[in-house]
């Protein structure tokens, strides 16, 4: 593994993690309080069922804080990956951030599998590379690009980490100018072209969380979607950003349905969140077929798309 100037977590932080995981209520309040304490970044490991891979943890980052103190980020999607991925498969992580799902996917597909990790935010991509290098994951390829419908350059608004409640990395393509955060020009590519260059024909699972870029990214996958070369797509949709960019959740749903994919809404209720954190989570209980006339899906709907001939 690569050398890194980070140590282990302080003893009190390790103790807090153990206590918080056992709290019946108030876990997120306790977790966010710890995020206000001054703690230098440190190396931490994912839990045993996720491979115990190392990641650099900064408790000011909401995603890292949640993984460290609860053992999971988005436990529903984590359970889905554990259900869908097997050794030797191909996983594509679009909007990888600092690499939680990339690390989980790399563990699940193993040395015989392959992970393509795409992240537009240069800061997040640096953290992602450090985590992959720390674990010597030769099966992971990282691209610091934005997924879009064609090659080009796109302007993004950088989230100001200190100004956000969660404090995590992130950029969003936007027509609006806000005071916090820089504007960045980032290389954009169609994922069909990226996968061609990587020599990847079939994708077993593609995860997408790109802050409103879903419509263009799906348009950039037309060839593979038309040929049903992607088995499963786990996607978080961002209605506000999609509207700002002149499209909608409905347009994304219609595009995927036009290629013959079936949509399942992933339950993100508090009860489902707790249940899916178990290492024996039942994926079937967290999926509901998406109605044809579904309209208001909430602020951040999470969907699983499957080929009609691929069982969940």
mmCIF file of C-alpha atoms in Angstrom, residues 2 20 29 33 39 74 83 108 121 137 153 156 168 171 206 225 243 246 256 280 308:
data_model
loop_
_atom_site.group_PDB
_atom_site.id
_atom_site.type_symbol
_atom_site.label_atom_id
_atom_site.label_comp_id
_atom_site.label_asym_id
_atom_site.label_seq_id
_atom_site.Cartn_x
_atom_site.Cartn_y
_atom_site.Cartn_z
ATOM 1 C CA UNK A 2 1.045 3.572 -0.572
ATOM 2 C CA UNK A 20 -23.611 5.298 18.009
ATOM 3 C CA UNK A 29 -27.850 13.817 15.861
ATOM 4 C CA UNK A 33 -22.365 16.568 16.784
ATOM 5 C CA UNK A 39 -10.355 15.814 14.587
ATOM 6 C CA UNK A 74 -26.928 4.746 1.763
ATOM 7 C CA UNK A 83 -27.142 -8.548 -3.837
ATOM 8 C CA UNK A 108 -17.537 -7.487 -4.417
ATOM 9 C CA UNK A 121 -15.194 17.085 -8.944
ATOM 10 C CA UNK A 137 -6.703 -1.762 -6.382
ATOM 11 C CA UNK A 153 -16.527 21.071 -21.822
ATOM 12 C CA UNK A 156 -20.049 23.275 -12.925
ATOM 13 C CA UNK A 168 -19.148 16.801 1.562
ATOM 14 C CA UNK A 171 -20.207 19.815 -8.084
ATOM 15 C CA UNK A 206 -24.078 0.981 -13.185
ATOM 16 C CA UNK A 225 -29.137 0.894 -23.474
ATOM 17 C CA UNK A 243 -35.478 21.446 -13.832
ATOM 18 C CA UNK A 246 -34.406 22.344 -18.701
ATOM 19 C CA UNK A 256 -35.022 4.504 -19.751
ATOM 20 C CA UNK A 280 -28.684 -9.845 6.135
ATOM 21 C CA UNK A 308 -36.847 -6.948 -18.409
#
